[in-house]
PDB file of C-alpha atoms in Angstrom:
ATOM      1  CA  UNK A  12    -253.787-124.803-139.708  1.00 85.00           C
ATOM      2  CA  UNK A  13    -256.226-126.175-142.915  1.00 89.00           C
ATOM      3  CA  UNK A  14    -257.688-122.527-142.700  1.00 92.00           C
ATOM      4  CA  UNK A  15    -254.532-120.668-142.115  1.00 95.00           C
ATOM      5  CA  UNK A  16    -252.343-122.167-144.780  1.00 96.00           C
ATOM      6  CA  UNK A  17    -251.930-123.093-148.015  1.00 95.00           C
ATOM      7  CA  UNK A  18    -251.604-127.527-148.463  1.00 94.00           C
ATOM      8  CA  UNK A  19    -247.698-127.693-148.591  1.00 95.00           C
ATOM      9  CA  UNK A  20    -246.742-124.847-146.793  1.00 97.00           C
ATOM     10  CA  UNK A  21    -243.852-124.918-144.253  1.00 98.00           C
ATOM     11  CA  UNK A  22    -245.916-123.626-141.019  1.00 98.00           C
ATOM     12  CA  UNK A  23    -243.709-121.271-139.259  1.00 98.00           C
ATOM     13  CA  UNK A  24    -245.326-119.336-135.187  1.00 98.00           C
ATOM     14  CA  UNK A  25    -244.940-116.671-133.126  1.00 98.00           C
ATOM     15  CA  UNK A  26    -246.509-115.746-130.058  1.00 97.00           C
ATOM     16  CA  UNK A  27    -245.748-112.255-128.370  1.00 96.00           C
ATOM     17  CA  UNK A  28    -247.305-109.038-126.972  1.00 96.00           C
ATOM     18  CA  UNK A  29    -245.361-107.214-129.395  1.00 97.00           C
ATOM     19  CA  UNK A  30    -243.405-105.135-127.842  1.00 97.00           C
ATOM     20  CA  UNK A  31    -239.637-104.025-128.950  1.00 96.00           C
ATOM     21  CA  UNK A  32    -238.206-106.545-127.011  1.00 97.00           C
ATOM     22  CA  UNK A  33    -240.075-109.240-129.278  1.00 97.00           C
ATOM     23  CA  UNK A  34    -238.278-108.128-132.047  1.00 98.00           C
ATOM     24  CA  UNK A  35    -241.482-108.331-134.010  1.00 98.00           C
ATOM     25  CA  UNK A  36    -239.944-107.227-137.314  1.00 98.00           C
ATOM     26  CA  UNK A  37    -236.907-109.445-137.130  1.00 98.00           C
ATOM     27  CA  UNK A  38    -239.967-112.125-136.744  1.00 98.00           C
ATOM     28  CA  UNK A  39    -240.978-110.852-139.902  1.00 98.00           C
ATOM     29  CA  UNK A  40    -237.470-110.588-141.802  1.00 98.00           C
ATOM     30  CA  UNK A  41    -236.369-114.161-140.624  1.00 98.00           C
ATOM     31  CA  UNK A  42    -239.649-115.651-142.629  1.00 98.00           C
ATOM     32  CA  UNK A  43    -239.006-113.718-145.421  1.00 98.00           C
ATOM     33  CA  UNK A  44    -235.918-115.436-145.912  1.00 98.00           C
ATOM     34  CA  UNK A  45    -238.055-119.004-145.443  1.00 98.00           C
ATOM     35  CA  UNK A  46    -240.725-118.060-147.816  1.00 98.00           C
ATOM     36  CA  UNK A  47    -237.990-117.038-150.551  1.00 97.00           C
ATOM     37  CA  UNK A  48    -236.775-120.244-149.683  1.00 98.00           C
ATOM     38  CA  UNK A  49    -239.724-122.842-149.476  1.00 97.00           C
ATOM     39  CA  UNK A  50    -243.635-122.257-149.566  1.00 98.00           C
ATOM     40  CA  UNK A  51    -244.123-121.288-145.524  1.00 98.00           C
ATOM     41  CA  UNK A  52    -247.238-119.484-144.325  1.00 98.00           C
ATOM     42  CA  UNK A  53    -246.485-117.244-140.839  1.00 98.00           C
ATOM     43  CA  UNK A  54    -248.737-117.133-138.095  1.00 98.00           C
ATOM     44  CA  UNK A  55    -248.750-114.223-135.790  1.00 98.00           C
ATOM     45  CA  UNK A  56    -250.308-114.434-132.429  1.00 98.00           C
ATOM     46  CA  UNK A  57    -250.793-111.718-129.832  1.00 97.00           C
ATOM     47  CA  UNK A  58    -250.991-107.654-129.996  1.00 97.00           C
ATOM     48  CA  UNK A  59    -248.693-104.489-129.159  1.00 97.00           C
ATOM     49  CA  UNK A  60    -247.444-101.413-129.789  1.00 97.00           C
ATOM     50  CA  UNK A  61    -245.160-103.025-132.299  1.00 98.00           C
ATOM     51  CA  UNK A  62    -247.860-105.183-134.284  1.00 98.00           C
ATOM     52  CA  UNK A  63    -248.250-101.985-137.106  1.00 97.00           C
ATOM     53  CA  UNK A  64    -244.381-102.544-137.369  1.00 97.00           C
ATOM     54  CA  UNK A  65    -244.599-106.341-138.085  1.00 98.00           C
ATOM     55  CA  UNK A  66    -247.626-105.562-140.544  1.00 98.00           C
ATOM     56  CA  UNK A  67    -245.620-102.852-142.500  1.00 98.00           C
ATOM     57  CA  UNK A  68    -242.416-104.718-142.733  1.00 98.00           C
ATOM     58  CA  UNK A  69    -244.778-107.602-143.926  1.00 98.00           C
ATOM     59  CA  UNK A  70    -245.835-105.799-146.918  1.00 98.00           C
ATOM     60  CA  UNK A  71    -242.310-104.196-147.467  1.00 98.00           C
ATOM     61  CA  UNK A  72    -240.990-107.303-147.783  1.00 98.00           C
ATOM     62  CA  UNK A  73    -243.743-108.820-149.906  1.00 98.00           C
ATOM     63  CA  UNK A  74    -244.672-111.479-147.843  1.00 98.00           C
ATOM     64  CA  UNK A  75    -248.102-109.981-146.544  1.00 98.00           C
ATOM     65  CA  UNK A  76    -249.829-113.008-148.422  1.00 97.00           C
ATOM     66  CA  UNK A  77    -248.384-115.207-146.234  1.00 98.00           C
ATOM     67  CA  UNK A  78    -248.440-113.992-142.811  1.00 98.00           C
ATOM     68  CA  UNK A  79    -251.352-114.069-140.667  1.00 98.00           C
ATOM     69  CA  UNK A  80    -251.959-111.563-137.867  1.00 98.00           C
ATOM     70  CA  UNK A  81    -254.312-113.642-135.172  1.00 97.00           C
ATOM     71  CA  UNK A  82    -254.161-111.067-132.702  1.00 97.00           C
ATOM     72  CA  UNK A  83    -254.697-112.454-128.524  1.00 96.00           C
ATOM     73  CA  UNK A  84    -256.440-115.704-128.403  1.00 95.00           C
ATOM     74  CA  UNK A  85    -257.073-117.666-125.338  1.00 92.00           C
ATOM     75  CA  UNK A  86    -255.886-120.849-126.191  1.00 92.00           C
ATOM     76  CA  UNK A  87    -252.849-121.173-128.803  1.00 94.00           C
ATOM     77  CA  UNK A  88    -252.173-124.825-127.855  1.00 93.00           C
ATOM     78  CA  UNK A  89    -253.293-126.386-130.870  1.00 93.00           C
ATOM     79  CA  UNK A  90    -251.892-123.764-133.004  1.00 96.00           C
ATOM     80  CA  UNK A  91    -248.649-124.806-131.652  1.00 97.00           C
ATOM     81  CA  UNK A  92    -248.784-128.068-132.049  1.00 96.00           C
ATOM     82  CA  UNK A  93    -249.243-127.840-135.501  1.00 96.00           C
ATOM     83  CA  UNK A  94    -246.709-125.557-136.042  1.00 98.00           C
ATOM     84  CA  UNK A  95    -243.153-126.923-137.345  1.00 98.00           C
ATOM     85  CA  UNK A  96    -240.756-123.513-136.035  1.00 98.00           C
ATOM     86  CA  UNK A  97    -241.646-120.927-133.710  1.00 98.00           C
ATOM     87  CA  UNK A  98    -239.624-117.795-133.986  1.00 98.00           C
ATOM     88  CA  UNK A  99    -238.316-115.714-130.809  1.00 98.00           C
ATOM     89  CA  UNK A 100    -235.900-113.329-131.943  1.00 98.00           C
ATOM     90  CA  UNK A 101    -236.363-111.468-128.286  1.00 97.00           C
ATOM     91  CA  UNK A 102    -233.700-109.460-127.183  1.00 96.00           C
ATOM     92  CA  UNK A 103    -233.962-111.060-124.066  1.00 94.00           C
ATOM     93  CA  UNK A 104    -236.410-113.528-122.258  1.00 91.00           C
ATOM     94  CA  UNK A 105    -236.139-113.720-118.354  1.00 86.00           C
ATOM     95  CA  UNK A 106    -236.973-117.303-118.419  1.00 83.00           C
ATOM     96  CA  UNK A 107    -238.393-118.394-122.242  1.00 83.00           C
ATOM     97  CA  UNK A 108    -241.969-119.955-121.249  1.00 88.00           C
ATOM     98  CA  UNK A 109    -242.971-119.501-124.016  1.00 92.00           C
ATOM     99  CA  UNK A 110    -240.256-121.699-125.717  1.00 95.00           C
ATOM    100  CA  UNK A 111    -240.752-124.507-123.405  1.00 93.00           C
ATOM    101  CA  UNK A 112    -244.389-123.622-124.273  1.00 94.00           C
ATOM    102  CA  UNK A 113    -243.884-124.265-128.123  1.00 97.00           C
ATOM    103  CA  UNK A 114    -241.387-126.731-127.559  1.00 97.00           C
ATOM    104  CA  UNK A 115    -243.504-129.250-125.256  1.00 95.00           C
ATOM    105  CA  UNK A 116    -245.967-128.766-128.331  1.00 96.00           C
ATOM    106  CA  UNK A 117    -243.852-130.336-130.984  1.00 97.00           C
ATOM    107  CA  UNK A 118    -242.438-126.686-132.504  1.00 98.00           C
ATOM    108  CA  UNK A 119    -238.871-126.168-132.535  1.00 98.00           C
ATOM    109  CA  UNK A 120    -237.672-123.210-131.155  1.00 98.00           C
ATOM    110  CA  UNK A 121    -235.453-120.683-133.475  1.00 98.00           C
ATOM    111  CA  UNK A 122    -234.328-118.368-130.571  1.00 98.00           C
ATOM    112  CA  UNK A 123    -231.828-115.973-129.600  1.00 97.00           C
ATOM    113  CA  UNK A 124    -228.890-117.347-127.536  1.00 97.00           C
ATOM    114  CA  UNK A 125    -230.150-114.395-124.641  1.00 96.00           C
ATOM    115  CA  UNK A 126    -231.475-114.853-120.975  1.00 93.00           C
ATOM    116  CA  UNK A 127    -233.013-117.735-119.705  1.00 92.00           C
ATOM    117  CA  UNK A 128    -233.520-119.528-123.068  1.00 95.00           C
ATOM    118  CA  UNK A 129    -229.811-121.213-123.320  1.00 95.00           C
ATOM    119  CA  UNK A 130    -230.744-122.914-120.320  1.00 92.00           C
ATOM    120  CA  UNK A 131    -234.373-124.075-122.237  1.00 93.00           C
ATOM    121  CA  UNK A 132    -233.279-125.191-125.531  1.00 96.00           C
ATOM    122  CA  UNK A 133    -229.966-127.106-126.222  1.00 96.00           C
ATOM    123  CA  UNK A 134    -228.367-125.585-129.435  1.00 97.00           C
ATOM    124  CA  UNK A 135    -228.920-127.804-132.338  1.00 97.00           C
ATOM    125  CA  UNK A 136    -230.274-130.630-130.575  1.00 97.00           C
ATOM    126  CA  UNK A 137    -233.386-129.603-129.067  1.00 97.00           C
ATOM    127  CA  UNK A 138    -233.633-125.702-130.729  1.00 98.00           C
ATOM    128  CA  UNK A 139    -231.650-123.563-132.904  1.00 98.00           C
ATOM    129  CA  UNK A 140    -229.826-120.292-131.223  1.00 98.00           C
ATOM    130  CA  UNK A 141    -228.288-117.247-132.664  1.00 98.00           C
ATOM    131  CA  UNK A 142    -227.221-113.845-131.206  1.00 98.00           C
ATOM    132  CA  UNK A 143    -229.656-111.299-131.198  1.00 97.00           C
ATOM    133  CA  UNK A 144    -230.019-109.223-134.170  1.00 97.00           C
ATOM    134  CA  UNK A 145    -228.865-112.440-136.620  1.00 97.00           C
ATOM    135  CA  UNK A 146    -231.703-112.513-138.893  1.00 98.00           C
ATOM    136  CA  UNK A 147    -229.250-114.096-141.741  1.00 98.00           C
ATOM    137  CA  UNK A 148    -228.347-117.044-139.643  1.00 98.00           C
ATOM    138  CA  UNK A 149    -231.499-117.748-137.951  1.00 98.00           C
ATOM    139  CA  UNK A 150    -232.926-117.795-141.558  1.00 98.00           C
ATOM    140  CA  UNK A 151    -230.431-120.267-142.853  1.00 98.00           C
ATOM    141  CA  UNK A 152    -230.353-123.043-140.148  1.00 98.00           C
ATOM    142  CA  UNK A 153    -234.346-122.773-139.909  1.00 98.00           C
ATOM    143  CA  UNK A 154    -234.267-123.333-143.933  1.00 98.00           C
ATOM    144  CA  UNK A 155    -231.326-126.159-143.686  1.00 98.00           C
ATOM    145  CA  UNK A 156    -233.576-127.532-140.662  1.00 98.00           C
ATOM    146  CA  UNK A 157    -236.932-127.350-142.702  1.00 98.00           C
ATOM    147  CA  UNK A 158    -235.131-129.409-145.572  1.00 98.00           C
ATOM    148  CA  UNK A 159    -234.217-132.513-143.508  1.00 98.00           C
ATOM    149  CA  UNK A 160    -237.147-134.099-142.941  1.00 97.00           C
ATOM    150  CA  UNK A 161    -235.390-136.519-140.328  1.00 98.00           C
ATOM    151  CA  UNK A 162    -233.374-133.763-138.760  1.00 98.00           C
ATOM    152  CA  UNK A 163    -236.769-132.004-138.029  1.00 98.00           C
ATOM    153  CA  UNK A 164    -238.606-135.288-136.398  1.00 98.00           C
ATOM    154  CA  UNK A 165    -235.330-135.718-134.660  1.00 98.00           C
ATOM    155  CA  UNK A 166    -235.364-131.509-133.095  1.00 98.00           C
ATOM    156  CA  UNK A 167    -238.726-131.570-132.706  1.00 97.00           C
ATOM    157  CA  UNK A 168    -238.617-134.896-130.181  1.00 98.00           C
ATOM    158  CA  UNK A 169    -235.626-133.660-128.352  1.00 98.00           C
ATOM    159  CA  UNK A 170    -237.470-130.069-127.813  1.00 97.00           C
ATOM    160  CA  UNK A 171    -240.667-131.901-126.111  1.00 96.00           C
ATOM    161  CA  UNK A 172    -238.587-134.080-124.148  1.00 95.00           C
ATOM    162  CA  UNK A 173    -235.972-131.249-123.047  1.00 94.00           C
ATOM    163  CA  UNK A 174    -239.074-129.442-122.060  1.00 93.00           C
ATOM    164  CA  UNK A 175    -240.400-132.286-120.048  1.00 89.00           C
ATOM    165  CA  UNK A 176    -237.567-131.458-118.020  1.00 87.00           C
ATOM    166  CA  UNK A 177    -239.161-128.370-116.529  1.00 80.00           C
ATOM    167  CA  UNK A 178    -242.995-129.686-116.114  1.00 69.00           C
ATOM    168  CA  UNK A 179    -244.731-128.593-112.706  1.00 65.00           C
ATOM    169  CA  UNK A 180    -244.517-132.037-111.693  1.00 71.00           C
ATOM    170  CA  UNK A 181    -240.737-132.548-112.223  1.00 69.00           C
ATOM    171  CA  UNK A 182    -240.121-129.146-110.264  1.00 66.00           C
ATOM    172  CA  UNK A 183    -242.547-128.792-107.547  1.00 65.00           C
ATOM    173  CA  UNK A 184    -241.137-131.544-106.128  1.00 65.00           C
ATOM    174  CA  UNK A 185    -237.600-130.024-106.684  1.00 65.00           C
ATOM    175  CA  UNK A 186    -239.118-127.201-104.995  1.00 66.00           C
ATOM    176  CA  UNK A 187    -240.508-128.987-101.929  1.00 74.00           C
ATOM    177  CA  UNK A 188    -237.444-130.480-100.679  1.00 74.00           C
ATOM    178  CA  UNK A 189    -235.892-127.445-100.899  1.00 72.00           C
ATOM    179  CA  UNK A 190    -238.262-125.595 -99.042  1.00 74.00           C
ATOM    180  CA  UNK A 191    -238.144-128.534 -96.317  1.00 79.00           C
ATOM    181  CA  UNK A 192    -234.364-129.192 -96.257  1.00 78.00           C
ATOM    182  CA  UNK A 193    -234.349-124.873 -95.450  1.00 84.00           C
ATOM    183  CA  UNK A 194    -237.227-124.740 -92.532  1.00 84.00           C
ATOM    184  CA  UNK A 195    -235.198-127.769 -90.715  1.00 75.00           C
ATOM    185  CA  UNK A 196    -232.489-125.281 -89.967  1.00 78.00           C
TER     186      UNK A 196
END
């Protein structure tokens, strides 16, 4: 993060293969909002059809000094762990891996309340969730969130032990009773 931003910037994620569904631009839109708010550098991870979109509404906005477009990487572990929010505005998420992901790295999750991910993140305790499409509220709670220092340490320790809930070796075991208890039928 030294390279990526600024000392004192709020460090804000996403990770998609922008798509529409990713809701790239309301990615975009929601930071604005933080960076009018508090010094926050964005960091964009991942390609897609709608990565031009993100980049224009970027500049429309005025915030293309502090957004960085990483394109795919192979490993964004690290990234995430130094990371403080990671935005996914989707407009649905079968499952939301890639909350879980974030959020078993120390980011908290500003989400949509869509899908899988109300079953991931636990609505101001562990993550913050909004309906799709609210850009204004998302935007608020992640600024009210990024000025309470204790409120943060507190989100961000709920989000990596909420995801500890779902870790391969919680649920293949889950799994593997299951599949016995069915085959002695």
């Amino acid at each position: 993060w030294d390279a990526l931003a600024p000392e004192g910037h709020r460090r804000i994620m996403h990770i998609s293969n922008f798509r529409e569904v990713k809701r790239v631009r309301d990615v975009v839109r929601i930071f604005a909002r933080i960076q009018r708010a508090l010094p926050a550098t964005l960091v964009m991870v991942g390609d897609g059809p709608d990565r031009a979109d993100a980049e224009r509404e970027a500049e429309e906005l005025g915030v293309t000094a502090h957004v960085r477009f990483l394109g795919r990487l192979e490993s964004v572990s690290s990234l995430l762990q130094g990371a403080e929010l990671f935005l996914l505005p989707s407009t649905t998420e079968s499952f939301g891996l890639a909350a879980l992901e974030a959020m078993a790295c120390g980011a908290v999750v500003v989400a949509t309340r869509t899908g899988g991910l109300p079953e991931v993140i636990d609505d101001g305790r562990s993550g913050i969730l909004e309906p799709v499409g609210s850009v204004e509220a998302m935007a608020r709670r992640a600024i009210d969130l990024l000025r309470d220092p204790a409120r943060l340490v507190s989100m961000r320790e709920a989000g990596v032990a909420r995801a500890e809930r779902f870790s391969a070796a919680r649920i293949v075991p889950m799994y593997e009773a299951l599949y016995e208890e069915v085959c002695s039928w």
